[in-house]
Every structure is written in C-alpha cells, then in structure tokens.
Coordinates of N, CA and C in Angstrom, one line a residue:
Q1 N 4.4 4.9 18.1 CA 5.2 5.1 16.9 C 5.3 3.8 16.1
V2 N 5.2 3.8 14.8 CA 5.2 2.7 13.9 C 6.3 2.9 12.9
H3 N 7.2 1.9 12.7 CA 8.2 2.0 11.7 C 7.9 1.0 10.6
L4 N 7.9 1.5 9.3 CA 7.5 0.7 8.2 C 8.7 0.6 7.2
V5 N 9.0 -0.6 6.7 CA 10.1 -0.8 5.8 C 9.6 -1.7 4.6
E6 N 9.6 -1.1 3.4 CA 9.1 -1.8 2.3 C 10.2 -2.6 1.6
S7 N 9.9 -3.6 0.9 CA 10.8 -4.4 0.0 C 10.0 -5.1 -1.1
G8 N 10.8 -5.6 -2.1 CA 10.1 -6.3 -3.1 C 9.9 -5.6 -4.5
G9 N 10.3 -4.4 -4.5 CA 10.1 -3.7 -5.8 C 11.1 -4.1 -6.8
G10 N 11.0 -3.7 -8.0 CA 11.9 -4.1 -9.1 C 11.4 -3.7 -10.4
S11 N 12.0 -4.3 -11.5 CA 11.6 -4.0 -12.9 C 11.1 -5.3 -13.5
V12 N 9.9 -5.2 -14.1 CA 9.3 -6.3 -14.8 C 8.7 -5.9 -16.1
Q13 N 8.4 -6.8 -17.0 CA 7.8 -6.5 -18.2 C 6.2 -6.5 -18.0
A14 N 5.6 -5.8 -18.9 CA 4.1 -5.8 -18.8 C 3.5 -7.2 -18.8
G15 N 2.6 -7.4 -17.9 CA 2.0 -8.7 -17.8 C 2.6 -9.5 -16.6
G16 N 3.7 -9.0 -16.1 CA 4.4 -9.8 -15.1 C 3.8 -9.5 -13.7
S17 N 4.5 -10.1 -12.7 CA 4.0 -10.0 -11.3 C 5.1 -9.6 -10.4
L18 N 4.7 -8.9 -9.3 CA 5.7 -8.6 -8.2 C 4.9 -8.7 -6.9
R19 N 5.6 -9.0 -5.8 CA 4.9 -9.0 -4.5 C 5.8 -8.0 -3.6
L20 N 5.1 -7.0 -3.1 CA 5.7 -6.1 -2.2 C 5.4 -6.5 -0.8
S21 N 6.4 -6.2 0.1 CA 6.3 -6.5 1.5 C 6.5 -5.3 2.3
C22 N 5.9 -5.2 3.4 CA 6.1 -4.1 4.4 C 6.2 -4.6 5.8
A23 N 7.4 -4.5 6.3 CA 7.6 -5.0 7.7 C 7.3 -3.8 8.7
A24 N 6.4 -4.1 9.6 CA 6.1 -3.1 10.6 C 6.7 -3.4 11.9
S25 N 7.2 -2.4 12.6 CA 7.7 -2.6 14.0 C 7.3 -1.4 14.8
G26 N 7.4 -1.5 16.1 CA 7.0 -0.5 17.0 C 5.7 -0.8 17.7
D27 N 4.8 0.1 17.7 CA 3.5 0.0 18.3 C 2.5 -0.8 17.4
T28 N 2.9 -2.0 17.1 CA 2.1 -2.8 16.1 C 1.2 -3.7 16.9
N29 N 0.0 -3.2 17.4 CA -0.9 -4.1 18.1 C -2.1 -4.4 17.3
N30 N -2.0 -4.3 15.9 CA -3.0 -4.7 15.0 C -4.3 -3.8 15.1
R31 N -4.3 -2.6 15.6 CA -5.4 -1.8 15.6 C -5.4 -0.7 14.5
Y32 N -4.3 -0.8 13.7 CA -4.1 0.2 12.6 C -4.8 -0.3 11.3
S33 N -5.2 0.6 10.6 CA -5.5 0.3 9.2 C -4.2 0.5 8.4
M34 N -4.0 -0.3 7.4 CA -2.7 -0.2 6.7 C -3.0 -0.2 5.2
G35 N -2.1 0.2 4.4 CA -2.3 0.3 3.0 C -1.1 0.6 2.2
W36 N -1.3 0.7 0.9 CA -0.3 1.1 -0.1 C -0.7 2.3 -0.9
F37 N 0.2 3.2 -1.0 CA 0.0 4.4 -1.9 C 1.1 4.3 -2.9
R38 N 1.0 5.1 -4.0 CA 2.0 5.1 -5.0 C 2.1 6.5 -5.6
Q39 N 3.3 6.8 -6.1 CA 3.5 8.1 -6.7 C 4.3 7.9 -8.0
A40 N 3.8 8.3 -9.1 CA 4.5 8.2 -10.4 C 5.1 9.6 -10.6
P41 N 6.1 9.7 -11.4 CA 6.8 11.0 -11.7 C 5.8 12.0 -12.2
G42 N 5.8 13.2 -11.6 CA 4.9 14.3 -12.1 C 3.5 14.1 -11.6
R43 N 3.2 13.1 -10.8 CA 1.8 12.9 -10.4 C 1.7 12.9 -8.8
E44 N 0.5 13.2 -8.3 CA 0.3 13.1 -6.9 C 0.3 11.7 -6.4
R45 N 0.6 11.6 -5.1 CA 0.4 10.3 -4.4 C -1.0 9.8 -4.4
E46 N -1.3 8.6 -4.7 CA -2.6 8.1 -4.7 C -2.7 6.8 -4.0
G47 N -3.9 6.5 -3.4 CA -4.1 5.3 -2.7 C -4.3 4.1 -3.7
V48 N -3.7 3.0 -3.3 CA -3.8 1.8 -4.2 C -4.7 0.7 -3.6
A49 N -4.4 0.4 -2.3 CA -5.1 -0.6 -1.6 C -5.0 -0.4 -0.1
S50 N -6.1 -0.8 0.6 CA -6.0 -0.7 2.1 C -6.7 -1.9 2.7
I51 N -6.3 -2.1 4.0 CA -6.8 -3.2 4.7 C -7.0 -2.8 6.2
G52 N -8.2 -3.1 6.7 CA -8.5 -2.7 8.1 C -8.0 -3.8 9.1
A53 N -8.1 -3.4 10.4 CA -7.7 -4.3 11.4 C -8.5 -5.6 11.4
D54 N -9.7 -5.5 10.9 CA -10.6 -6.7 10.8 C -10.4 -7.4 9.5
G55 N -9.5 -7.0 8.7 CA -9.2 -7.7 7.4 C -10.0 -7.2 6.2
R56 N -10.9 -6.3 6.4 CA -11.6 -5.8 5.2 C -10.7 -5.0 4.3
T57 N -10.9 -5.1 3.0 CA -10.0 -4.5 2.0 C -10.8 -3.6 1.1
D58 N -10.0 -2.7 0.4 CA -10.5 -1.9 -0.6 C -9.4 -1.6 -1.6
Y59 N -9.8 -1.3 -2.8 CA -8.8 -1.1 -3.9 C -9.2 0.1 -4.7
A60 N -8.2 0.8 -5.3 CA -8.4 1.8 -6.3 C -9.0 1.1 -7.6
D61 N -9.9 1.7 -8.3 CA -10.5 1.1 -9.5 C -9.4 0.6 -10.5
S62 N -8.3 1.4 -10.6 CA -7.3 1.1 -11.5 C -6.6 -0.3 -11.3
V63 N -6.7 -0.8 -10.1 CA -6.0 -2.0 -9.7 C -6.9 -3.2 -9.4
K64 N -8.2 -2.9 -9.3 CA -9.1 -4.0 -8.9 C -9.0 -5.2 -9.8
G65 N -9.0 -6.4 -9.2 CA -8.8 -7.6 -10.0 C -7.4 -8.0 -10.4
R66 N -6.5 -7.0 -10.2 CA -5.1 -7.3 -10.5 C -4.2 -7.4 -9.2
F67 N -4.5 -6.5 -8.2 CA -3.7 -6.4 -7.0 C -4.5 -7.0 -5.9
T68 N -3.7 -7.6 -4.9 CA -4.3 -8.2 -3.7 C -3.5 -7.7 -2.5
I69 N -4.2 -7.1 -1.5 CA -3.5 -6.7 -0.3 C -3.8 -7.8 0.8
S70 N -2.8 -8.1 1.6 CA -3.0 -9.0 2.7 C -2.0 -8.7 3.8
K71 N -2.2 -9.3 4.9 CA -1.3 -9.1 6.0 C -1.2 -10.3 6.9
D72 N 0.0 -10.5 7.4 CA 0.3 -11.5 8.4 C 0.4 -10.9 9.7
N73 N -0.6 -11.0 10.5 CA -0.6 -10.3 11.8 C 0.5 -10.9 12.8
A74 N 0.8 -12.2 12.7 CA 1.7 -12.8 13.6 C 3.1 -12.2 13.3
K75 N 3.4 -12.0 12.0 CA 4.7 -11.5 11.6 C 4.8 -10.0 11.5
N76 N 3.6 -9.3 11.6 CA 3.6 -7.9 11.3 C 4.1 -7.5 9.9
I77 N 3.6 -8.2 8.9 CA 4.0 -7.9 7.6 C 2.8 -7.7 6.7
L78 N 2.8 -6.6 5.9 CA 1.8 -6.3 5.0 C 2.3 -6.6 3.6
Y79 N 1.4 -7.2 2.7 CA 1.8 -7.6 1.4 C 1.0 -6.9 0.4
L80 N 1.5 -6.7 -0.8 CA 0.7 -6.3 -2.0 C 1.2 -7.2 -3.2
Q81 N 0.3 -8.1 -3.5 CA 0.5 -9.0 -4.7 C 0.0 -8.3 -5.9
M82 N 0.9 -8.0 -6.9 CA 0.6 -7.3 -8.1 C 0.7 -8.2 -9.3
N83 N -0.4 -8.5 -10.0 CA -0.4 -9.3 -11.2 C -0.8 -8.5 -12.4
S84 N -0.5 -9.0 -13.5 CA -0.9 -8.3 -14.8 C -0.5 -6.9 -14.8
L85 N 0.8 -6.7 -14.4 CA 1.3 -5.3 -14.3 C 1.3 -4.6 -15.7
K86 N 1.0 -3.3 -15.6 CA 1.0 -2.4 -16.8 C 2.0 -1.3 -16.6
P87 N 2.5 -0.8 -17.7 CA 3.4 0.3 -17.6 C 2.9 1.5 -16.8
E88 N 1.6 1.7 -16.8 CA 1.1 2.8 -15.9 C 1.1 2.5 -14.4
D89 N 1.5 1.3 -14.1 CA 1.7 0.9 -12.6 C 3.1 1.4 -12.2
T90 N 3.9 1.8 -13.1 CA 5.3 2.3 -12.7 C 5.2 3.5 -11.7
A91 N 5.8 3.3 -10.6 CA 5.7 4.3 -9.5 C 6.6 3.9 -8.3
M92 N 6.7 4.9 -7.4 CA 7.3 4.5 -6.1 C 6.1 4.1 -5.2
Y93 N 6.2 2.9 -4.6 CA 5.1 2.4 -3.8 C 5.5 2.6 -2.3
Y94 N 4.5 3.1 -1.5 CA 4.7 3.4 -0.1 C 3.8 2.6 0.7
C95 N 4.3 2.0 1.8 CA 3.4 1.4 2.8 C 3.0 2.5 3.8
V96 N 1.7 2.4 4.2 CA 1.2 3.4 5.2 C 0.4 2.7 6.3
A97 N 0.3 3.4 7.4 CA -0.5 3.0 8.5 C -1.1 4.1 9.2
D98 N -2.3 3.9 9.7 CA -3.0 5.0 10.4 C -3.9 4.4 11.5
E99 N -3.9 4.9 12.7 CA -4.6 4.3 13.8 C -6.1 4.8 13.8
G100 N -6.3 6.1 13.4 CA -7.7 6.6 13.5 C -8.6 6.5 12.3
R101 N -8.1 6.0 11.2 CA -8.9 5.9 10.0 C -9.3 4.5 9.7
S102 N -10.4 4.4 9.1 CA -10.9 3.0 8.7 C -10.2 2.7 7.4
W103 N -10.3 1.4 7.0 CA -9.7 1.0 5.8 C -10.3 1.7 4.6
W104 N -11.5 2.0 4.7 CA -12.2 2.7 3.6 C -11.7 4.2 3.5
L105 N -11.6 4.8 4.6 CA -11.2 6.2 4.6 C -9.7 6.4 4.3
L106 N -8.9 5.4 4.8 CA -7.4 5.5 4.5 C -7.1 5.5 3.0
L107 N -7.8 4.7 2.2 CA -7.6 4.7 0.8 C -7.9 6.0 0.1
R108 N -8.8 6.8 0.7 CA -9.2 8.1 0.1 C -8.6 9.3 0.8
S109 N -7.7 9.1 1.7 CA -7.2 10.2 2.5 C -6.1 11.0 1.8
R110 N -6.0 12.3 2.1 CA -4.9 13.1 1.6 C -3.6 12.5 2.3
P111 N -2.6 12.4 1.5 CA -1.3 11.8 2.0 C -0.8 12.5 3.2
D112 N -0.9 13.8 3.3 CA -0.4 14.5 4.5 C -1.2 14.3 5.7
N113 N -2.3 13.6 5.6 CA -3.1 13.3 6.8 C -2.9 11.9 7.4
I114 N -2.0 11.1 6.7 CA -1.8 9.8 7.2 C -0.6 9.7 8.1
D115 N -0.8 8.9 9.2 CA 0.2 8.9 10.3 C 1.6 8.5 9.9
Y116 N 1.7 7.3 9.3 CA 3.0 6.7 9.2 C 3.2 6.3 7.7
W117 N 4.5 6.5 7.3 CA 4.9 6.1 5.9 C 6.2 5.4 5.9
G118 N 6.3 4.4 5.0 CA 7.6 3.8 4.8 C 8.5 4.7 3.8
Q119 N 9.7 4.2 3.5 CA 10.6 5.0 2.7 C 10.3 4.8 1.2
G120 N 9.5 3.8 0.8 CA 9.1 3.5 -0.5 C 10.0 2.5 -1.2
T121 N 9.4 1.8 -2.2 CA 10.1 0.9 -3.0 C 9.7 1.1 -4.5
Q122 N 10.6 1.1 -5.4 CA 10.3 1.4 -6.8 C 9.8 0.2 -7.6
V123 N 8.8 0.5 -8.3 CA 8.3 -0.6 -9.3 C 8.3 0.0 -10.7
T124 N 9.0 -0.7 -11.6 CA 9.1 -0.2 -13.0 C 8.5 -1.3 -13.9
V125 N 7.6 -0.9 -14.7 CA 7.0 -1.9 -15.6 C 7.2 -1.4 -17.1
S126 N 7.9 -2.3 -17.8 CA 8.2 -1.9 -19.2 C 7.3 -2.6 -20.2
S127 N 7.1 -1.9 -21.3 CA 6.1 -2.4 -22.3 C 6.8 -3.3 -23.3

C-alpha cells in the first residue's frame, strides 16, 4: 500500500509559477512509476507528467517545456514545477503511483487502471 498526500496548490495569475509536492508513505521502495494527473471541471482526468523508478520522464504535449517532474528518493517526495501557467492549466491535480506500469505507460493509462491516488490539490490560474 502507498499513501500519497499532495500540497502546493493555489491561485496564481497567468504566467506565474507553482510547485506541487506529493509526499509518499507506505511501501515506498522506489520501484513505482509516479506521476501527476489533472481534472478540470467538466473534463476527464488526463495525464500531465510521469517519472519512472530510473528517473526517465514524460510529459503531455500541453505542458512540455513549462512543467518539470522530479522526485527526491531519499525523502519520498514527488514534485511538479509548473512555470508559465495558463488559465487552461486550472484543474485539480492528483499525484499517482503504480508498480506495474512504466513511466511511459502510466502517463497514457486510464485513470481507473492506476493503483494509487492522492486526494488532489487545486490549481487555479487567472487571466
């Protein structure tokens, strides 16, 4: 079992930055792929960024060049640095983890197929 707790959401103006954090506890032996999904009102959850146990990363096209995913294995914390934020980035952001999926597959997975989810943190970007 893995327990995920996100923090760092908030309200910013377009062009601003935020850094999300996700503290992982439980069976955190670094063999999991982890990532960030988001869900805007009226839309389905979508993958934003993922990182494998080996550190390889992948991003949705909509955030490439603006968002950076990273993790601190010693502290069991996952991060998402979000720069040049746009109003369309407004959503609830969720931290996810999965033991059986690669970083590449995790980003493209159906949400209901992913093992673990955090409770979410809201990001609101105003124009």
